């Protein structure tokens, strides 16, 4: 790496929809917490390169932060395939033991037609490689932030899934010339 990139990773606002659902790409964000948006916006660097996932909730969050963010598919949330749009409770009832087995090792398992968290980490590596030096604000998902933490800290995928990443939280990670520095995780 030839130069430093300061990453400002923001988890999107909460989804404006029912809880307990694996939300689809078009799920809207709840943009009502204007105080949280103002506080977060005040912490962000001016004139940073801004990206978001192509999902509606990240684009809406970026807009509320005054960012002209570019969509980057490599920073999308994990693809849950056939489970997308479904309630966790319904899947547990319908699939029984198979659903519970998935969650015993969620990092490496793939839902039907979807991808694993390990796959998401590989996508995130590709997206990170394309980011320019300097400040970069990424409005993304909890899984994306966990993936970047796994990369930066050299964590196993299972260990990275232990991080709590709240809506509208800020995680700061620096990509240095010869490594990584984690500045803060899940700040509100």
Short mmCIF file of C-alpha atoms in Angstrom, two decimals, residues 19-21 86-95 99:
data_model
loop_
_atom_site.label_atom_id
_atom_site.label_comp_id
_atom_site.label_asym_id
_atom_site.label_seq_id
_atom_site.Cartn_x
_atom_site.Cartn_y
_atom_site.Cartn_z
CA UNK A 19 -38.31 -6.46 13.16
CA UNK A 20 -37.07 -10.02 12.79
CA UNK A 21 -37.05 -9.92 8.99
CA UNK A 86 -38.57 -13.78 5.32
CA UNK A 87 -39.03 -13.64 9.09
CA UNK A 88 -36.51 -15.54 11.19
CA UNK A 89 -39.35 -17.06 13.26
CA UNK A 90 -41.07 -18.36 10.13
CA UNK A 91 -37.83 -19.85 8.80
CA UNK A 92 -37.16 -21.57 12.13
CA UNK A 93 -40.66 -23.07 12.13
CA UNK A 94 -40.51 -24.11 8.47
CA UNK A 95 -36.95 -25.45 8.37
CA UNK A 99 -32.27 -23.54 10.24
#
